[in-house]
Amino acid sequence: MAAGAGGAALGRAALAAPLVLLYYGFSIGITFYNKWLMKSFPFPLLVTLLHLLLIFALAALARALARCRSGRPRAALSWADCLRRAAPAALSTSLDIGLSNWSFLYVTVSLYTMTKSSAILFILLFSLLFKLEEMRVTLLLVVLLIAGGLFMFTYKSTQFNAQGFILVLCASFLGGIRWTLTQILMQKAELGLPLSISEKLFRFHEAGMLFSLEICILFLATHLLGDRLSLLNWLGFAVCLSGISLHVVLKAVNSKGDKTLEPHKDASSDPDLELLLHHTEHGDKEEEDVETPQQ
């Protein structure tokens, strides 16, 4: 049994290794590619438009192939639902990508990577506004760590550009709106688009992967592109990562707690089980009443 389990684990690791390498390669490569592209072709909004048109075409192709394979029609939204529910998420997504590409005309890769990490602050903000999260002291600590780390990273930076920094910050703000609205949209079962936005889908609970990705980008930016970072900048980076790691740990703990409570909640909400328990308790009570006179 142990040998079989070990072999299965090795098999899963062997299958996951190429995927992890692809993830790192594409994630790091797209950042440096966008920086190079904006220098060679400084039309960020046009690039974003072409990008979104290509995504639209590929999504339509994927839907058509899925329909042909399954034989079932895919979920379709009415124009009213598209304009009222899907359009805000789509608009914030396009502006997030467009401003991010635009910022590459002014900022270094290291400043972009660090500032873009502030998106989690805005995700927390809009999660509180839309009541997807509850206000806790730990969330306040996360905000202070990330904001403080970002301030230390940009303080007296020799390659700081205010215009580019504002563009990235606006993109992060829109990113917070984007992911919050996307989660709300995907959880609307009446739209026919139920999707679990959980750690199983996006794997954002893998904090080590996220941290090592950012570290790789900053390391390559300093060695390949000549980005200059002081000791204070690196310390700010560490403080910011500590805030992100705290948020990831808290989400993981809360997720495990919810999963532990779910079986009990489901059992207690089952009407058949409640009826069975009611009859059992009623029967026990009748037996006690019958035995009492005999004593």
Tab-separated table of N, CA and C in Angstrom, residues 1 11 34 41 48 50 76 80 82 94 109 115-116 126 137 163 175 185 197 212 217 235-236 262 264 270:
chain	number	residue	atom	x	y	z
A	1	MET	N	0.824	-1.193	0.000
A	1	MET	CA	0.000	0.000	0.000
A	1	MET	C	0.859	1.243	0.000
A	11	GLY	N	4.253	9.870	-9.556
A	11	GLY	CA	3.627	10.078	-10.863
A	11	GLY	C	2.979	11.441	-10.972
A	34	ASN	N	6.141	42.114	-22.574
A	34	ASN	CA	5.368	43.356	-22.639
A	34	ASN	C	6.275	44.575	-22.513
A	41	PHE	N	7.082	48.968	-29.880
A	41	PHE	CA	5.797	49.354	-30.473
A	41	PHE	C	5.001	50.101	-29.403
A	48	THR	N	-3.576	46.266	-26.451
A	48	THR	CA	-4.610	45.704	-25.581
A	48	THR	C	-5.857	45.337	-26.374
A	50	LEU	N	-6.053	44.493	-29.596
A	50	LEU	CA	-5.769	43.277	-30.360
A	50	LEU	C	-5.733	42.050	-29.452
A	76	ALA	N	-25.824	30.740	-22.173
A	76	ALA	CA	-25.846	32.023	-22.884
A	76	ALA	C	-26.555	33.055	-22.021
A	80	ALA	N	-29.525	41.927	-21.449
A	80	ALA	CA	-29.713	42.652	-20.186
A	80	ALA	C	-28.696	42.200	-19.137
A	82	CYS	N	-25.828	40.719	-19.805
A	82	CYS	CA	-24.494	41.100	-20.287
A	82	CYS	C	-24.163	42.533	-19.901
A	94	SER	N	-10.457	45.079	-19.118
A	94	SER	CA	-9.782	45.722	-20.249
A	94	SER	C	-8.975	46.931	-19.803
A	109	VAL	N	10.590	47.069	-14.743
A	109	VAL	CA	9.891	45.815	-14.461
A	109	VAL	C	9.777	45.590	-12.954
A	115	THR	N	4.487	47.222	-7.517
A	115	THR	CA	3.270	48.020	-7.412
A	115	THR	C	2.036	47.193	-7.746
A	116	LYS	N	2.176	46.295	-8.700
A	116	LYS	CA	1.050	45.453	-9.086
A	116	LYS	C	0.638	44.519	-7.954
A	126	PHE	N	-12.714	45.909	-1.879
A	126	PHE	CA	-13.986	45.665	-2.543
A	126	PHE	C	-14.682	44.414	-1.992
A	137	VAL	N	-9.226	42.359	12.516
A	137	VAL	CA	-7.973	43.037	12.841
A	137	VAL	C	-6.841	42.504	11.966
A	163	GLN	N	4.372	59.192	-13.076
A	163	GLN	CA	3.307	58.915	-14.038
A	163	GLN	C	3.084	57.417	-14.217
A	175	GLY	N	-7.949	46.155	-11.025
A	175	GLY	CA	-7.815	44.717	-10.833
A	175	GLY	C	-8.617	44.228	-9.635
A	185	LEU	N	-20.002	37.388	-10.271
A	185	LEU	CA	-20.641	36.912	-11.500
A	185	LEU	C	-20.628	35.395	-11.587
A	197	ILE	N	-14.556	29.646	-7.487
A	197	ILE	CA	-13.305	30.390	-7.551
A	197	ILE	C	-12.549	30.080	-6.262
A	212	SER	N	8.187	32.980	-5.067
A	212	SER	CA	9.352	32.682	-5.895
A	212	SER	C	9.214	33.280	-7.282
A	217	ILE	N	11.314	37.400	-11.016
A	217	ILE	CA	11.140	38.572	-11.876
A	217	ILE	C	12.068	39.700	-11.440
A	235	LEU	N	14.099	45.568	1.458
A	235	LEU	CA	13.412	45.404	2.738
A	235	LEU	C	11.916	45.655	2.583
A	236	GLY	N	11.565	46.668	1.798
A	236	GLY	CA	10.155	46.922	1.518
A	236	GLY	C	9.503	45.762	0.793
A	262	GLU	N	-18.852	22.265	7.086
A	262	GLU	CA	-19.829	21.962	6.043
A	262	GLU	C	-20.569	20.644	6.269
A	264	HIS	N	-21.298	19.053	9.041
A	264	HIS	CA	-22.256	19.200	10.136
A	264	HIS	C	-23.424	20.067	9.715
A	270	ASP	N	-30.637	18.626	6.642
A	270	ASP	CA	-31.332	17.570	5.907
A	270	ASP	C	-32.680	17.322	6.571
